[in-house]
PDB file of C-alpha atoms in Angstrom:
ATOM      1  CA  LEU Z   1     -19.376  18.369 -27.903  1.00 86.00           C
ATOM      2  CA  GLU Z   2     -22.900  18.999 -27.620  1.00 91.00           C
ATOM      3  CA  GLN Z   3     -23.727  15.838 -29.624  1.00 93.00           C
ATOM      4  CA  ALA Z   4     -21.400  14.087 -27.429  1.00 92.00           C
ATOM      5  CA  GLU Z   5     -23.142  15.280 -24.503  1.00 92.00           C
ATOM      6  CA  GLU Z   6     -26.780  14.271 -25.879  1.00 94.00           C
ATOM      7  CA  LEU Z   7     -25.424  10.450 -26.784  1.00 94.00           C
ATOM      8  CA  LEU Z   8     -23.936  10.518 -23.089  1.00 93.00           C
ATOM      9  CA  GLU Z   9     -27.436  11.497 -21.971  1.00 92.00           C
ATOM     10  CA  GLU Z  10     -29.147   9.102 -23.973  1.00 93.00           C
ATOM     11  CA  GLY Z  11     -26.361   6.273 -22.346  1.00 90.00           C
ATOM     12  CA  ASN Z  12     -25.195   5.621 -25.688  1.00 93.00           C
ATOM     13  CA  PHE Z  13     -21.549   5.727 -24.668  1.00 93.00           C
ATOM     14  CA  ASP Z  14     -20.387   3.711 -27.784  1.00 91.00           C
ATOM     15  CA  GLY Z  15     -21.908   6.539 -30.055  1.00 93.00           C
ATOM     16  CA  ALA Z  16     -20.020   9.404 -27.621  1.00 94.00           C
ATOM     17  CA  LEU Z  17     -16.913   7.468 -27.819  1.00 93.00           C
ATOM     18  CA  GLU Z  18     -16.810   7.510 -31.741  1.00 93.00           C
ATOM     19  CA  LEU Z  19     -17.461  11.313 -31.695  1.00 94.00           C
ATOM     20  CA  TYR Z  20     -14.503  11.823 -28.700  1.00 95.00           C
ATOM     21  CA  ASP Z  21     -12.024   9.744 -31.122  1.00 94.00           C
ATOM     22  CA  ALA Z  22     -12.865  11.777 -34.083  1.00 94.00           C
ATOM     23  CA  MET Z  23     -12.527  15.134 -32.211  1.00 94.00           C
ATOM     24  CA  LEU Z  24      -9.370  13.582 -30.734  1.00 94.00           C
ATOM     25  CA  GLN Z  25      -8.215  12.827 -34.640  1.00 95.00           C
ATOM     26  CA  SER Z  26      -8.236  16.450 -35.489  1.00 94.00           C
ATOM     27  CA  GLU Z  27      -6.962  17.814 -31.715  1.00 94.00           C
ATOM     28  CA  PRO Z  28      -4.633  14.840 -30.254  1.00 93.00           C
ATOM     29  CA  ALA Z  29      -2.947  17.669 -27.616  1.00 93.00           C
ATOM     30  CA  ASN Z  30      -6.244  18.627 -26.391  1.00 93.00           C
ATOM     31  CA  GLN Z  31      -5.963  17.471 -22.633  1.00 88.00           C
ATOM     32  CA  GLY Z  32      -9.989  18.431 -21.699  1.00 89.00           C
ATOM     33  CA  LEU Z  33     -10.845  16.175 -24.869  1.00 91.00           C
ATOM     34  CA  LYS Z  34      -8.395  13.668 -23.508  1.00 91.00           C
ATOM     35  CA  ARG Z  35      -9.791  13.359 -20.188  1.00 89.00           C
ATOM     36  CA  ALA Z  36     -13.439  13.480 -21.353  1.00 91.00           C
ATOM     37  CA  HIS Z  37     -12.545  10.293 -23.638  1.00 92.00           C
ATOM     38  CA  ALA Z  38     -11.337   8.601 -20.594  1.00 91.00           C
ATOM     39  CA  ASN Z  39     -14.199   9.378 -18.812  1.00 91.00           C
ATOM     40  CA  VAL Z  40     -16.264   7.792 -21.616  1.00 92.00           C
ATOM     41  CA  SER Z  41     -14.338   5.069 -22.247  1.00 92.00           C
ATOM     42  CA  PHE Z  42     -14.290   4.052 -18.657  1.00 92.00           C
ATOM     43  CA  PHE Z  43     -18.140   4.313 -18.160  1.00 89.00           C
ATOM     44  CA  ALA Z  44     -18.661   2.261 -21.746  1.00 91.00           C
ATOM     45  CA  ARG Z  45     -16.549  -0.320 -20.650  1.00 92.00           C
ATOM     46  CA  ALA Z  46     -17.908  -0.400 -16.988  1.00 90.00           C
ATOM     47  CA  ALA Z  47     -21.680  -0.764 -18.903  1.00 88.00           C
ATOM     48  CA  LYS Z  48     -20.798  -3.970 -20.070  1.00 90.00           C
ATOM     49  CA  ILE Z  49     -19.337  -6.024 -17.606  1.00 92.00           C
ATOM     50  CA  ASP Z  50     -21.333  -9.046 -16.631  1.00 90.00           C
ATOM     51  CA  ARG Z  51     -23.491  -8.309 -13.132  1.00 87.00           C
ATOM     52  CA  SER Z  52     -24.862 -11.579 -12.755  1.00 91.00           C
ATOM     53  CA  ALA Z  53     -22.465 -12.264 -10.082  1.00 92.00           C
ATOM     54  CA  ASP Z  54     -19.998  -9.542  -8.323  1.00 95.00           C
ATOM     55  CA  PRO Z  55     -17.355  -9.005 -10.193  1.00 95.00           C
ATOM     56  CA  ILE Z  56     -15.199  -8.260  -7.157  1.00 95.00           C
ATOM     57  CA  ALA Z  57     -16.144 -11.305  -5.607  1.00 96.00           C
ATOM     58  CA  LYS Z  58     -15.105 -13.192  -8.911  1.00 96.00           C
ATOM     59  CA  ALA Z  59     -11.688 -11.441  -8.821  1.00 96.00           C
ATOM     60  CA  ASP Z  60     -11.182 -12.188  -5.105  1.00 96.00           C
ATOM     61  CA  ALA Z  61     -11.776 -15.864  -5.848  1.00 97.00           C
ATOM     62  CA  ALA Z  62      -9.435 -15.956  -8.815  1.00 96.00           C
ATOM     63  CA  PRO Z  63      -6.691 -13.546  -7.715  1.00 94.00           C
ATOM     64  CA  LYS Z  64      -4.421 -14.241 -10.579  1.00 94.00           C
ATOM     65  CA  ASP Z  65      -7.021 -13.713 -13.591  1.00 97.00           C
ATOM     66  CA  VAL Z  66      -6.369 -10.546 -15.355  1.00 97.00           C
ATOM     67  CA  ALA Z  67      -9.673 -10.359 -16.933  1.00 96.00           C
ATOM     68  CA  LEU Z  68     -11.608 -10.427 -13.555  1.00 97.00           C
ATOM     69  CA  ALA Z  69      -9.067  -7.727 -11.951  1.00 97.00           C
ATOM     70  CA  LEU Z  70      -9.980  -5.292 -14.924  1.00 97.00           C
ATOM     71  CA  ASP Z  71     -13.541  -5.961 -14.241  1.00 96.00           C
ATOM     72  CA  ALA Z  72     -13.256  -5.690 -10.449  1.00 97.00           C
ATOM     73  CA  ALA Z  73     -11.057  -2.648 -11.129  1.00 97.00           C
ATOM     74  CA  ASP Z  74     -13.252  -0.929 -13.039  1.00 96.00           C
ATOM     75  CA  VAL Z  75     -16.304  -1.786 -10.703  1.00 95.00           C
ATOM     76  CA  THR Z  76     -14.342  -0.793  -7.791  1.00 96.00           C
ATOM     77  CA  MET Z  77     -13.684   2.834  -9.477  1.00 95.00           C
ATOM     78  CA  LEU Z  78     -17.467   2.952 -10.030  1.00 92.00           C
ATOM     79  CA  VAL Z  79     -18.131   2.487  -6.668  1.00 91.00           C
ATOM     80  CA  ASP Z  80     -15.623   5.205  -5.872  1.00 86.00           C
ATOM     81  CA  ASP Z  81     -12.903   3.417  -4.167  1.00 93.00           C
ATOM     82  CA  PRO Z  82     -10.207   4.676  -6.507  1.00 94.00           C
ATOM     83  CA  ALA Z  83      -7.111   3.898  -4.264  1.00 96.00           C
ATOM     84  CA  LYS Z  84      -8.340   0.450  -3.999  1.00 96.00           C
ATOM     85  CA  ALA Z  85      -9.137   0.040  -7.641  1.00 97.00           C
ATOM     86  CA  LEU Z  86      -5.712   1.063  -8.643  1.00 97.00           C
ATOM     87  CA  ASP Z  87      -3.993  -1.027  -5.668  1.00 97.00           C
ATOM     88  CA  ARG Z  88      -5.726  -4.238  -7.294  1.00 97.00           C
ATOM     89  CA  LEU Z  89      -4.375  -4.092 -10.809  1.00 98.00           C
ATOM     90  CA  LEU Z  90      -0.837  -2.857  -9.289  1.00 97.00           C
ATOM     91  CA  LYS Z  91      -0.692  -5.817  -6.763  1.00 96.00           C
ATOM     92  CA  LEU Z  92      -1.042  -8.080 -10.212  1.00 97.00           C
ATOM     93  CA  LEU Z  93       1.290  -6.306 -12.372  1.00 96.00           C
ATOM     94  CA  PRO Z  94       4.454  -7.504 -11.059  1.00 95.00           C
ATOM     95  CA  GLN Z  95       3.266 -11.079 -11.743  1.00 95.00           C
ATOM     96  CA  VAL Z  96       1.863 -11.366 -14.994  1.00 96.00           C
ATOM     97  CA  PHE Z  97       4.037 -10.901 -18.142  1.00 95.00           C
ATOM     98  CA  GLY Z  98       3.288 -10.741 -22.031  1.00 96.00           C
ATOM     99  CA  ASP Z  99      -0.085  -9.516 -22.916  1.00 97.00           C
ATOM    100  CA  ASP Z 100      -1.601  -9.858 -19.477  1.00 97.00           C
ATOM    101  CA  ARG Z 101       1.038  -7.016 -18.489  1.00 96.00           C
ATOM    102  CA  GLU Z 102       0.245  -4.887 -21.267  1.00 97.00           C
ATOM    103  CA  ALA Z 103      -3.275  -5.402 -20.616  1.00 97.00           C
ATOM    104  CA  ILE Z 104      -3.065  -4.414 -16.587  1.00 97.00           C
ATOM    105  CA  LYS Z 105      -0.338  -1.136 -18.048  1.00 97.00           C
ATOM    106  CA  SER Z 106      -2.795   0.112 -20.637  1.00 96.00           C
ATOM    107  CA  ARG Z 107      -5.882   0.007 -17.995  1.00 96.00           C
ATOM    108  CA  LEU Z 108      -3.866   1.424 -15.258  1.00 97.00           C
ATOM    109  CA  LEU Z 109      -2.886   4.232 -17.467  1.00 95.00           C
ATOM    110  CA  GLU Z 110      -6.400   4.753 -18.958  1.00 93.00           C
ATOM    111  CA  LEU Z 111      -7.875   5.033 -15.576  1.00 95.00           C
ATOM    112  CA  LEU Z 112      -4.741   7.342 -14.051  1.00 95.00           C
ATOM    113  CA  VAL Z 113      -6.075   9.838 -17.101  1.00 92.00           C
ATOM    114  CA  LEU Z 114      -8.949  10.238 -14.957  1.00 91.00           C
ATOM    115  CA  PHE Z 115      -7.304  11.616 -11.926  1.00 92.00           C
ATOM    116  CA  ASP Z 116      -5.881  15.424 -11.468  1.00 89.00           C
ATOM    117  CA  THR Z 117      -2.059  15.017 -11.781  1.00 85.00           C
ATOM    118  CA  ALA Z 118      -1.139  16.566  -8.211  1.00 94.00           C
ATOM    119  CA  ASP Z 119      -3.909  13.665  -6.508  1.00 95.00           C
ATOM    120  CA  PRO Z 120      -1.937  11.725  -3.814  1.00 97.00           C
ATOM    121  CA  VAL Z 121      -3.557   8.330  -4.983  1.00 96.00           C
ATOM    122  CA  ALA Z 122      -2.409   9.121  -8.596  1.00 96.00           C
ATOM    123  CA  LEU Z 123       0.895   9.855  -7.517  1.00 97.00           C
ATOM    124  CA  ASP Z 124       1.476   6.910  -5.643  1.00 96.00           C
ATOM    125  CA  ALA Z 125       0.356   4.764  -8.446  1.00 97.00           C
ATOM    126  CA  ARG Z 126       2.694   6.091 -10.955  1.00 96.00           C
ATOM    127  CA  ARG Z 127       5.268   5.798  -8.624  1.00 97.00           C
ATOM    128  CA  ARG Z 128       4.330   2.063  -7.943  1.00 97.00           C
ATOM    129  CA  MET Z 129       3.583   1.201 -11.459  1.00 97.00           C
ATOM    130  CA  ALA Z 130       7.256   2.712 -12.813  1.00 95.00           C
ATOM    131  CA  SER Z 131       8.568   0.553 -10.009  1.00 94.00           C
ATOM    132  CA  ALA Z 132       7.077  -2.989 -11.040  1.00 93.00           C
ATOM    133  CA  LEU Z 133       7.560  -2.032 -14.998  1.00 91.00           C
ATOM    134  CA  TYR Z 134      10.983  -1.168 -14.594  1.00 84.00           C
TER     135      TYR Z 134
END
């Protein structure tokens, strides 16, 4: 854990993520490690988003583009508007199929790990996701 923290302080999200992956291999039920992994994964992914143009504006201009929606959701989470980030993906989920649907579902599940299980935003998102999928 100390080594992972050092890597995070250096901004080496990928290196820290590898360490968390290894720790989870030996302790797959450890909820603290799962949450830490989700946080590091989120920041590693967000650090790679192309910001040469506003990712949210790009997604707004192409509302059915799943890759743009995923990036916009991550950026929206970064600016601390989790309800809006989840809402973007939840609105798109019932409109797509196949790999696109799986990508949105996976991202929603990854983002939901970042929330307390009793958080009203997360509870609503889980309900809406289940409704859209089943």
